[in-house]
Coordinates of C-alpha atoms in Angstrom, one line a residue:
X1 CA 29.1 -7.5 21.8
X2 CA 26.3 -4.9 22.0
X3 CA 23.3 -5.7 19.9
X4 CA 20.2 -3.5 19.4
X5 CA 17.2 -5.2 17.8
X6 CA 14.3 -3.3 16.4
X7 CA 11.0 -3.5 14.5
X8 CA 9.1 -0.7 12.8
X9 CA 9.1 1.4 9.6
X10 CA 9.0 5.2 9.6
X11 CA 6.9 5.6 6.5
X12 CA 4.7 2.4 6.7
X13 CA 1.4 3.9 7.8
X14 CA 1.6 6.7 5.2
X15 CA 2.7 4.4 2.4
X16 CA 0.3 1.6 3.0
X17 CA -2.6 4.1 3.3
X18 CA -1.7 5.6 -0.1
X19 CA -0.8 2.4 -2.0
X20 CA -3.1 -0.2 -0.4
X21 CA -5.8 1.9 1.2
X22 CA -4.8 0.4 4.6
X23 CA -6.6 3.1 6.7
X24 CA -9.1 3.0 9.5
X25 CA -9.7 -0.5 10.8
X26 CA -7.2 -1.9 8.2
X27 CA -4.3 0.1 9.4
X28 CA -2.6 -2.8 11.2
X29 CA -2.9 -5.3 8.4
X30 CA 0.4 -4.8 6.8
X31 CA 4.1 -4.8 7.8
X32 CA 5.8 -3.1 10.8
X33 CA 3.1 -2.9 13.4
X34 CA 4.1 -3.4 17.0
X35 CA 7.3 -1.4 16.8
X36 CA 9.8 -2.2 19.5
X37 CA 13.4 -2.3 20.5
X38 CA 15.5 -4.7 22.6
X39 CA 19.1 -4.5 23.9
X40 CA 21.5 -7.4 24.4
X41 CA 25.0 -6.9 25.9
X42 CA 27.5 -9.8 25.7
X43 CA 24.6 -12.2 25.3
X44 CA 22.6 -10.9 28.2
X45 CA 19.1 -9.5 27.7
X46 CA 19.2 -6.0 29.3
X47 CA 16.1 -4.2 28.1
X48 CA 13.1 -4.3 25.8
X49 CA 10.2 -2.0 25.3
X50 CA 7.4 -1.4 22.8
X51 CA 7.2 2.0 21.1
X52 CA 3.4 2.2 21.8
X53 CA 4.1 2.3 25.6
X54 CA 6.2 5.5 25.1
X55 CA 4.4 7.3 22.2
X56 CA 1.0 6.2 23.5
X57 CA -0.2 5.0 20.0
X58 CA -1.6 1.5 20.3
X59 CA 0.0 -1.0 17.9
X60 CA 2.1 1.7 16.3
X61 CA 4.1 1.0 13.2
X62 CA 6.2 4.1 13.6
X63 CA 10.0 4.0 13.7
X64 CA 10.8 3.1 17.4
X65 CA 12.8 6.2 18.2
X66 CA 11.6 6.4 21.8
X67 CA 12.1 2.6 22.4
X68 CA 15.7 2.7 21.0
X69 CA 16.6 5.7 23.1
X70 CA 15.2 4.2 26.3
X71 CA 17.0 0.9 25.7
X72 CA 20.3 2.7 25.2
X73 CA 19.8 5.0 28.2
X74 CA 19.0 2.0 30.4
X75 CA 22.3 0.4 29.4
X76 CA 24.3 3.7 29.7
X77 CA 25.0 3.5 26.0
X78 CA 24.9 5.6 22.9
X79 CA 24.3 4.6 19.2
X80 CA 28.0 4.8 18.7
X81 CA 28.5 2.0 21.2
X82 CA 26.3 -0.5 19.4
X83 CA 28.2 -3.2 17.4
X84 CA 25.2 -4.7 15.6
X85 CA 21.8 -3.3 14.7
X86 CA 19.4 -6.2 14.1
X87 CA 16.3 -5.4 12.0
X88 CA 13.5 -8.0 12.0
X89 CA 12.8 -8.2 8.3
X90 CA 14.9 -9.4 5.4
X91 CA 13.6 -8.7 1.9
X92 CA 16.4 -10.4 0.0
X93 CA 16.6 -10.7 -3.8
X94 CA 15.3 -14.2 -3.5
X95 CA 12.3 -13.0 -1.4
X96 CA 11.5 -10.2 -3.9
X97 CA 11.7 -12.8 -6.7
X98 CA 9.2 -14.9 -4.9
X99 CA 6.9 -11.9 -4.2
X100 CA 7.0 -11.0 -7.9
X101 CA 6.2 -14.5 -8.9
X102 CA 3.3 -14.6 -6.5
X103 CA 1.8 -11.7 -8.4
X104 CA 2.6 -12.7 -12.0
X105 CA 1.4 -16.3 -11.4
X106 CA -1.9 -15.2 -10.0
X107 CA -4.4 -16.6 -12.5
X108 CA -7.3 -14.7 -11.0
X109 CA -5.7 -11.3 -11.7
X110 CA -5.9 -9.4 -15.0
X111 CA -2.8 -8.1 -16.7
X112 CA -3.6 -4.6 -15.6
X113 CA -4.1 -5.7 -12.0
X114 CA -0.8 -7.5 -12.1
X115 CA 1.0 -4.5 -13.4
X116 CA -0.6 -2.3 -10.7
X117 CA 0.5 -4.7 -8.0
X118 CA 4.0 -4.9 -9.3
X119 CA 4.3 -1.2 -9.4
X120 CA 3.1 -0.9 -5.8
X121 CA 5.6 -3.6 -4.7
X122 CA 8.4 -1.8 -6.4
X123 CA 7.5 1.5 -4.7
X124 CA 7.2 -0.3 -1.3
X125 CA 10.6 -1.9 -1.7
X126 CA 12.2 1.4 -2.6
X127 CA 10.6 3.2 0.3
X128 CA 10.6 0.6 3.0
X129 CA 12.0 -2.9 2.4
X130 CA 15.3 -2.2 0.6
X131 CA 18.5 -2.0 2.5
X132 CA 19.1 1.6 1.4
X133 CA 15.6 2.5 2.6
X134 CA 16.2 0.9 6.0
X135 CA 19.4 2.9 6.4
X136 CA 17.8 6.1 5.3
X137 CA 14.8 5.5 7.7
X138 CA 17.2 5.0 10.6
X139 CA 19.1 8.2 9.8
X140 CA 15.9 10.2 9.4
X141 CA 14.6 9.2 12.8
X142 CA 17.8 9.1 14.8
X143 CA 20.1 11.6 13.1
X144 CA 22.7 8.8 13.1
X145 CA 24.4 7.6 9.9
X146 CA 24.3 3.8 10.4
X147 CA 27.3 2.0 9.1
X148 CA 25.9 -0.5 6.6
X149 CA 28.3 -3.1 7.9
X150 CA 26.6 -2.9 11.3
X151 CA 23.1 -3.6 10.0
X152 CA 21.9 -7.2 10.2
X153 CA 18.6 -8.1 8.6
X154 CA 16.9 -11.1 10.1
X155 CA 14.2 -13.1 8.4
X156 CA 11.0 -12.3 10.3
X157 CA 10.0 -15.8 11.1
X158 CA 13.5 -16.6 12.3
X159 CA 13.2 -13.6 14.7
X160 CA 10.0 -15.1 16.0
X161 CA 11.7 -18.5 16.4
X162 CA 14.7 -17.1 18.3
X163 CA 12.4 -15.3 20.8
X164 CA 10.5 -18.5 21.6
X165 CA 13.5 -20.8 21.5
X166 CA 15.7 -18.8 23.9
X167 CA 12.9 -17.8 26.3
X168 CA 12.0 -21.5 26.5
X169 CA 15.5 -22.3 27.7
X170 CA 17.3 -23.1 24.5
X171 CA 16.5 -26.8 24.6
X172 CA 16.3 -29.0 21.5
X173 CA 12.8 -28.6 20.2
X174 CA 10.4 -28.8 17.3
X175 CA 8.9 -25.5 16.3
X176 CA 6.0 -24.0 14.5
X177 CA 5.8 -20.3 13.6
X178 CA 2.6 -19.0 12.2
X179 CA 1.4 -15.4 11.7
X180 CA -0.3 -13.1 9.2
X181 CA 2.7 -13.0 6.9
X182 CA 6.5 -12.5 7.0
X183 CA 8.4 -11.6 3.9
X184 CA 6.6 -14.0 1.7
X185 CA 5.6 -16.8 4.0
X186 CA 2.9 -17.1 6.6
X187 CA 4.2 -20.1 8.5
X188 CA 7.4 -22.2 8.9
X189 CA 8.1 -25.4 10.8
X190 CA 11.1 -27.4 11.8
X191 CA 13.4 -28.2 14.7
X192 CA 16.4 -26.9 16.6
X193 CA 19.0 -29.5 17.6
X194 CA 22.3 -28.6 19.3
X195 CA 21.5 -25.0 18.4
X196 CA 21.2 -25.7 14.7
X197 CA 18.0 -24.6 13.0
X198 CA 16.5 -26.9 10.5
X199 CA 13.4 -25.8 8.5
X200 CA 11.1 -28.3 7.0
X201 CA 10.7 -26.5 3.7
X202 CA 7.8 -28.6 2.5
X203 CA 5.8 -27.6 5.5
X204 CA 6.2 -23.8 4.8
X205 CA 3.0 -22.0 3.8
X206 CA 3.1 -18.9 1.6
X207 CA 1.4 -15.7 2.5
X208 CA -1.5 -16.3 0.0
X209 CA -2.7 -19.2 2.2
X210 CA -2.2 -17.4 5.6
X211 CA -4.5 -18.8 8.2
X212 CA -3.9 -15.9 10.5
X213 CA -4.9 -13.4 7.8
X214 CA -8.1 -15.4 7.1
X215 CA -8.9 -15.2 10.8
X216 CA -8.3 -11.5 10.5
X217 CA -10.8 -11.2 7.6
X218 CA -13.4 -13.0 9.8
X219 CA -12.6 -10.5 12.5
X220 CA -13.2 -7.6 10.1
X221 CA -16.4 -9.3 8.8
X222 CA -17.8 -9.3 12.3
X223 CA -17.2 -5.6 12.8
X224 CA -13.9 -5.7 14.7
X225 CA -10.5 -4.4 14.0
X226 CA -8.4 -6.9 12.0
X227 CA -4.9 -7.8 13.4
X228 CA -6.0 -6.4 16.7
X229 CA -9.3 -7.8 17.9
X230 CA -9.0 -11.5 17.0
X231 CA -9.1 -12.3 20.8
X232 CA -12.7 -11.0 20.7
X233 CA -13.6 -13.6 18.1
X234 CA -11.9 -16.2 20.3
X235 CA -13.9 -15.0 23.3
X236 CA -17.2 -15.1 21.4
X237 CA -16.6 -18.7 20.3
X238 CA -16.9 -19.7 23.9
X239 CA -20.6 -18.8 24.0
X240 CA -21.6 -21.9 22.1
X241 CA -20.3 -25.5 21.7
X242 CA -18.1 -26.2 18.6
X243 CA -20.3 -26.5 15.5
X244 CA -21.2 -29.9 14.2
X245 CA -21.2 -28.6 10.7
X246 CA -18.6 -25.9 9.9
X247 CA -19.1 -23.8 6.8
X248 CA -15.5 -22.7 6.8
X249 CA -14.1 -26.2 6.9
X250 CA -16.7 -27.5 4.5
X251 CA -16.7 -24.7 1.9
X252 CA -13.8 -22.3 2.3
X253 CA -10.5 -24.0 3.4
X254 CA -8.8 -27.2 2.3
X255 CA -6.5 -29.4 4.3
X256 CA -3.9 -31.1 2.1
X257 CA -2.9 -34.7 2.8
X258 CA 0.6 -33.5 4.0
X259 CA -0.9 -31.4 6.8
X260 CA -0.6 -28.0 5.0
X261 CA -3.7 -26.2 3.8
X262 CA -5.1 -24.0 1.1
X263 CA -7.2 -20.8 1.4
X264 CA -9.2 -19.6 -1.6
X265 CA -8.3 -15.9 -1.8
X266 CA -5.6 -13.6 -0.5
X267 CA -6.5 -11.6 2.5
X268 CA -6.7 -8.5 0.3
X269 CA -9.8 -9.9 -1.4
X270 CA -12.1 -8.6 1.3
X271 CA -15.2 -8.2 -1.0
X272 CA -14.9 -11.7 -2.2
X273 CA -14.6 -13.1 1.3
X274 CA -17.6 -11.1 2.5
X275 CA -19.7 -12.5 -0.3
X276 CA -18.5 -16.0 0.5
X277 CA -19.1 -15.6 4.2
X278 CA -22.6 -14.2 3.5
X279 CA -23.3 -17.2 1.4
X280 CA -22.1 -20.0 3.7
X281 CA -23.4 -18.4 6.9
X282 CA -26.6 -16.9 5.4
X283 CA -25.2 -13.5 6.4
X284 CA -25.9 -9.9 5.5
X285 CA -24.5 -6.5 6.6
X286 CA -27.3 -6.0 9.0
X287 CA -26.7 -9.4 10.7
X288 CA -23.0 -9.0 11.4
X289 CA -23.5 -7.3 14.7
X290 CA -26.2 -9.6 15.9
X291 CA -24.8 -11.4 18.9
X292 CA -26.0 -14.9 18.0
X293 CA -24.7 -14.6 14.4
X294 CA -21.4 -13.4 15.7
X295 CA -21.2 -16.4 18.1
X296 CA -22.0 -18.8 15.2
X297 CA -19.3 -17.3 12.9
X298 CA -16.8 -17.0 15.7
X299 CA -17.3 -20.6 16.7
X300 CA -16.7 -21.8 13.1
X301 CA -13.6 -19.6 12.8
X302 CA -12.1 -20.8 16.1
X303 CA -12.7 -24.4 15.1
X304 CA -11.1 -23.8 11.8
X305 CA -8.0 -22.4 13.5
X306 CA -7.8 -25.5 15.7
X307 CA -8.3 -28.0 12.9
X308 CA -5.8 -26.5 10.5
X309 CA -3.1 -25.9 13.0
X310 CA -3.5 -29.4 14.4
X311 CA -3.1 -30.8 10.9
X312 CA 0.0 -28.7 10.4
X313 CA 1.4 -29.7 13.8
X314 CA 0.7 -33.3 12.9
X315 CA 3.0 -33.0 9.9
X316 CA 5.7 -31.6 12.2
X317 CA 5.2 -34.6 14.6
X318 CA 5.8 -36.9 11.7
X319 CA 9.0 -35.2 10.7
X320 CA 10.6 -34.6 14.1
X321 CA 11.1 -36.9 17.1
X322 CA 11.6 -34.1 19.5
X323 CA 9.4 -34.1 22.6
X324 CA 9.2 -30.4 23.1
X325 CA 7.5 -27.8 21.0
X326 CA 7.9 -24.0 20.6
X327 CA 5.0 -22.2 19.0
X328 CA 5.4 -18.5 18.1
X329 CA 3.9 -15.9 15.8
X330 CA 0.6 -14.0 16.0
X331 CA -1.4 -17.2 15.7
X332 CA 0.1 -18.4 19.0
X333 CA -1.8 -15.7 20.8
X334 CA -4.9 -17.9 20.3
X335 CA -4.5 -19.4 23.8
X336 CA -7.6 -21.6 23.4
X337 CA -6.0 -23.3 20.5
X338 CA -2.6 -23.6 22.2
X339 CA -4.0 -25.8 25.0
X340 CA -5.8 -28.0 22.5
X341 CA -2.7 -28.3 20.3
X342 CA -0.6 -29.5 23.2
X343 CA -3.2 -31.9 24.7
X344 CA -3.9 -33.4 21.2
X345 CA -0.3 -34.0 20.3
X346 CA 2.4 -36.4 21.5
X347 CA 4.6 -33.4 22.7
X348 CA 5.2 -33.5 26.4
X349 CA 6.0 -29.8 26.7
X350 CA 5.0 -26.7 24.7
X351 CA 6.2 -23.1 25.1
X352 CA 4.6 -19.9 23.9
X353 CA 6.5 -16.8 24.9
X354 CA 5.4 -13.4 26.2
X355 CA 6.7 -12.1 22.9
X356 CA 4.9 -14.5 20.5
X357 CA 3.3 -11.6 18.5
X358 CA 5.3 -9.1 16.5
X359 CA 6.4 -7.2 19.6
X360 CA 8.8 -10.2 20.0
X361 CA 10.6 -9.9 16.7
X362 CA 12.8 -7.0 17.9
X363 CA 14.0 -9.2 20.7
X364 CA 14.3 -12.2 18.3
X365 CA 16.3 -10.3 15.8
X366 CA 18.7 -9.2 18.5
X367 CA 19.0 -12.8 19.8
X368 CA 19.7 -14.1 16.2
X369 CA 22.4 -11.5 15.6
X370 CA 24.0 -12.2 19.0
X371 CA 24.2 -15.9 18.2
X372 CA 25.7 -15.1 14.8
X373 CA 28.3 -12.9 16.4
X374 CA 29.4 -15.9 18.6
X375 CA 27.7 -14.9 21.9
X376 CA 25.6 -17.3 23.9
X377 CA 22.3 -15.6 24.5
X378 CA 21.1 -15.6 28.1
X379 CA 17.6 -14.3 28.3
X380 CA 16.2 -15.7 31.5
X381 CA 12.4 -16.0 31.4
X382 CA 11.3 -12.7 32.9
X383 CA 9.0 -10.5 30.9
X384 CA 9.8 -7.5 33.1
X385 CA 12.2 -5.7 30.8
X386 CA 10.8 -2.2 30.4
X387 CA 11.0 1.1 32.3
X388 CA 11.0 1.3 36.0
X389 CA 10.3 4.5 38.0
X390 CA 11.9 5.7 41.3
X391 CA 10.2 6.9 44.4
X392 CA 11.0 10.4 43.4
X393 CA 9.4 9.9 39.9
X394 CA 6.3 8.7 41.6
X395 CA 6.2 11.6 44.0
X396 CA 6.6 14.0 41.2
X397 CA 3.7 12.5 39.3
X398 CA 1.5 12.5 42.4
X399 CA 2.3 16.2 42.9
X400 CA 1.0 16.9 39.4
X401 CA -2.3 15.4 40.3
X402 CA -2.4 16.7 43.9
X403 CA -5.7 18.4 43.5
X404 CA -7.4 15.2 42.4
X405 CA -5.8 12.5 44.5
X406 CA -4.5 11.9 48.0
X407 CA -2.0 9.3 49.1
X408 CA -0.1 7.7 51.9
X409 CA 3.2 5.8 51.8
X410 CA 3.6 2.4 53.5
X411 CA 6.7 0.4 54.1
X412 CA 7.5 -1.6 50.9
X413 CA 7.2 -4.9 52.7
X414 CA 3.6 -3.9 53.8
X415 CA 2.4 -3.2 50.2
X416 CA 1.1 -6.8 49.5
X417 CA -0.9 -7.0 52.8
X418 CA -2.3 -3.5 52.5
X419 CA -3.4 -4.2 48.9
X420 CA -4.9 -7.6 49.8
X421 CA -7.1 -5.8 52.4
X422 CA -8.3 -3.4 49.8
X423 CA -9.2 -6.3 47.5
X424 CA -11.4 -8.2 50.0
X425 CA -14.5 -6.5 48.8
X426 CA -15.6 -5.5 45.3
X427 CA -12.9 -2.8 45.1
X428 CA -10.9 -2.6 41.8
X429 CA -7.2 -1.7 42.2
X430 CA -4.7 -0.3 39.8
X431 CA -1.4 -2.1 40.5
X432 CA 1.8 -0.4 39.3
X433 CA 5.1 -2.0 40.4
X434 CA 8.7 -2.4 39.1
X435 CA 9.7 -2.8 35.5
X436 CA 7.0 -2.8 32.9
X437 CA 6.2 -6.0 31.1
X438 CA 7.2 -6.7 27.5
X439 CA 4.6 -8.1 25.2
X440 CA 0.8 -7.7 24.8
X441 CA -0.2 -9.1 28.2
X442 CA -0.2 -7.3 31.6
X443 CA 1.7 -9.8 33.8
X444 CA 1.5 -8.3 37.2
X445 CA 3.4 -5.0 37.1
X446 CA 1.0 -2.8 35.1
X447 CA -2.3 -4.5 36.0
X448 CA -5.8 -3.9 37.2
X449 CA -6.7 -6.4 40.0
X450 CA -10.0 -7.4 41.5
X451 CA -11.6 -10.1 43.6
X452 CA -13.1 -12.8 41.3
X453 CA -15.7 -14.1 43.8
X454 CA -18.4 -11.4 43.2
X455 CA -21.0 -12.2 40.5
X456 CA -21.1 -8.7 39.0
X457 CA -17.4 -7.9 39.0
X458 CA -16.8 -8.8 35.4
X459 CA -19.6 -6.5 34.2
X460 CA -18.4 -3.8 36.5
X461 CA -14.8 -3.8 35.2
X462 CA -15.9 -4.1 31.5
X463 CA -18.3 -1.3 31.7
X464 CA -17.0 1.2 34.3
X465 CA -13.3 0.7 34.0
X466 CA -12.1 -1.0 30.8
X467 CA -15.0 0.5 28.7
X468 CA -15.3 -2.5 26.5
X469 CA -17.7 -5.2 25.3
X470 CA -19.6 -7.1 28.0
X471 CA -18.7 -10.5 26.5
X472 CA -15.0 -10.2 27.1
X473 CA -13.6 -12.5 29.9
X474 CA -10.9 -11.7 32.4
X475 CA -7.8 -13.7 33.3
X476 CA -7.0 -15.0 36.8
X477 CA -3.5 -14.9 38.2
X478 CA -2.7 -17.7 40.6
X479 CA 0.3 -19.0 42.5
X480 CA 1.9 -21.8 40.4
X481 CA 1.8 -24.2 43.3
X482 CA -2.0 -23.8 43.5
X483 CA -2.8 -23.9 39.8
X484 CA -3.4 -27.6 39.5
X485 CA -5.8 -27.5 42.4
X486 CA -7.9 -24.8 40.8
X487 CA -7.6 -25.6 37.1
X488 CA -7.3 -28.7 34.9
X489 CA -3.8 -27.9 33.6
X490 CA -3.2 -31.2 31.8
X491 CA 0.4 -31.4 30.5
X492 CA 1.3 -27.9 31.6
X493 CA 3.1 -27.3 34.9
X494 CA 2.9 -23.5 34.5
X495 CA 1.5 -20.7 32.4
X496 CA 3.5 -17.6 33.3
X497 CA 2.6 -15.5 30.3
X498 CA -1.2 -16.1 29.9
X499 CA -0.8 -18.1 26.7
X500 CA -2.8 -21.1 27.7
X501 CA -6.5 -21.7 28.6
X502 CA -7.6 -24.4 31.1
X503 CA -11.0 -25.6 32.4
X504 CA -11.8 -24.4 35.9
X505 CA -12.4 -27.3 38.3
X506 CA -16.1 -27.5 39.3
X507 CA -15.3 -26.9 43.0
X508 CA -13.9 -23.4 42.1
X509 CA -16.2 -22.2 39.4
X510 CA -18.5 -20.3 41.7
X511 CA -15.6 -19.1 44.0
X512 CA -13.7 -17.4 41.1
X513 CA -16.7 -16.8 38.8
X514 CA -15.5 -13.3 37.8
X515 CA -12.4 -15.0 36.2
X516 CA -14.4 -17.8 34.6
X517 CA -15.4 -17.5 31.0
X518 CA -19.0 -18.5 30.0
X519 CA -17.6 -22.0 29.1
X520 CA -16.0 -22.5 32.5
X521 CA -12.5 -21.9 31.2
X522 CA -9.8 -19.4 32.1
X523 CA -6.7 -18.0 30.5
X524 CA -4.4 -18.1 33.5
X525 CA -1.1 -16.6 34.6
X526 CA 0.9 -18.6 37.1
X527 CA 3.3 -16.8 39.5
X528 CA 6.1 -17.9 41.8
X529 CA 8.2 -16.1 44.4
X530 CA 11.0 -16.0 41.9
X531 CA 9.1 -14.7 38.9
X532 CA 7.3 -11.9 40.7
X533 CA 7.9 -11.8 44.5
X534 CA 5.6 -8.8 45.2
X535 CA 2.6 -10.3 43.3
X536 CA 3.2 -13.7 44.8
X537 CA 3.1 -12.2 48.3
X538 CA -0.1 -10.4 47.4
X539 CA -1.8 -13.6 46.2
X540 CA -0.7 -15.5 49.3
X541 CA -2.0 -12.8 51.7
X542 CA -5.2 -12.4 49.7
X543 CA -5.8 -16.2 49.9
X544 CA -5.2 -16.1 53.6
X545 CA -7.8 -13.3 54.1
X546 CA -10.5 -14.6 51.8
X547 CA -9.9 -18.2 50.9
X548 CA -9.9 -17.2 47.2
X549 CA -6.7 -18.5 45.5
X550 CA -6.8 -16.1 42.5
X551 CA -7.2 -12.5 41.5
X552 CA -8.5 -11.1 38.3
X553 CA -5.6 -9.6 36.4
X554 CA -6.4 -7.4 33.4
X555 CA -4.2 -4.9 31.7
X556 CA -3.9 -1.4 33.2
X557 CA -5.5 0.5 30.3
X558 CA -8.9 1.3 28.8
X559 CA -10.1 0.1 25.4
X560 CA -8.0 1.5 22.5
X561 CA -5.2 2.7 24.7
X562 CA -1.7 1.1 25.3
X563 CA -1.0 -0.4 28.7
X564 CA 0.2 2.4 31.0
X565 CA 4.0 2.8 31.3
X566 CA 4.7 5.7 33.7
X567 CA 3.2 6.9 37.0
X568 CA 1.6 9.8 35.1
X569 CA 0.0 7.4 32.6
X570 CA -1.3 5.3 35.6
X571 CA -2.7 8.3 37.4
X572 CA -4.4 9.6 34.3
X573 CA -6.0 6.2 33.6
X574 CA -7.0 5.9 37.2
X575 CA -8.8 9.2 37.2
X576 CA -10.5 8.6 33.9
X577 CA -12.1 5.3 35.1
X578 CA -14.0 4.1 38.2
X579 CA -11.1 2.3 39.8
X580 CA -11.4 2.5 43.5
X581 CA -7.7 2.5 44.5
X582 CA -4.3 2.8 42.9
X583 CA -1.1 1.3 44.3
X584 CA 1.9 3.2 42.9
X585 CA 5.0 1.4 44.2
X586 CA 4.6 1.9 47.9
X587 CA 2.0 4.6 47.7
X588 CA -1.7 3.9 48.2
X589 CA -3.6 6.4 46.2
X590 CA -7.3 7.4 46.1
X591 CA -9.4 10.3 44.8
X592 CA -9.9 13.3 46.9
X593 CA -13.4 13.7 48.2
X594 CA -14.1 16.6 45.9
X595 CA -12.6 15.2 42.7

């Protein structure tokens, strides 16, 4: 059985701009962002890639034509060979009825407002959500008339769940999925036993009370891009201790006795939220970019996330006796919260996948459809699912830039040792190896690496290379066997996808200061010889040379750009920054003296 999963709407950006004014910083707030495709053959995960890595438009919502084509080419297949096309949204009649009721039952809206919203919903359904619209979109962007019988529409939150469940090994588990919104819900909870999914309906939270969307509104309020820059708010929260009195918990949100929660306005009510935030934080437009004010609001927002998700998870604990937890959805990218959720619960194990955000639903939809067809999904745990480039590809790219760079080739087995030597000082190295990672994190194949022991290394990378805000921290990558020695990892044995944050042990805080956040924590990636042999060898050799057990690992891109995919992307990024060296496969690259 050949299953091709995908996410993305061809007309989404244009339609949402016209109907909902979702332009500028609001362009990612609605459906379909993080377009992607994933291929499963006879239950085995073969390939997956985000459209943004190929069309070079960050968080694109466009139809994933390039991603679909690459997945098929990597498997030696054509569209005619595919048995099932799995789409990661399902706007069924029941869902549409609920969305209509959400509008008509809104007591705060006038009759005219309700009529306008119903009209926009009808047009959106006709152009995007309806089955005929999905089939037409597919034909428009591929030229292929998709057999309606081959199209499986998967509820968005179930696609999230399938990604997390299978990447965690397919064990019996409790689960929580929480994001901005799916079809009409923002969160579901339940358990999987013996492969059977059981949703605790009473713990579902509709989209009007979306915690992730409220966090996005706070992100927007502080001058950042919503549904994109929430990690900046999380980072800012680390600059002060948690607030003793929290205006958001005291005056904005309400935790119900059953562990669910209420939020006062839908996320679309931005003016109402701005007025409310100004009142409870004594804010004003000219204060929102003040660093101390941002830290105060960010701390309150981060604590709100932690309190509300802990309450929700507590309700799951009361309903399920499973010892494991899978947490997925965009809210699961808040890695500070993830660690606190696990440590504050009775769960002994918690998994958050490399595809926790919407990039993962293309994969999850394919996994769901594969299960439904009777296959047993076999995903493994590797995030390295994207394009790989040959020696000849790299040489061709180098030739294009031959006036600007010079290079030498080393034996593949020498690459880790040669790179470790480059990293002994304050050099910053672009690292391009093997298949590209799937998901929002650079996990060691499309990375920028540096030595964390130097006091100014964080500022150097933020300013001269990443071209981003100075308060942003960097993540360390460490051998899994050394992680408990360097970090207080608590219940976690590993953190392979940078989805958990741990305190840095006092003995190492100065030694790896460039990878320590201001609050002496770090979002770590653990590596083994099995998960990434090349990176593991580099870490081992670097530790032997320097006595430093970690490297800074940040994504190979600059602010606003997708992570590099190809050798040409890598060379262009290298030349547009102040990186010192570039390691392209087995080629060591540097600028020419006159470039």
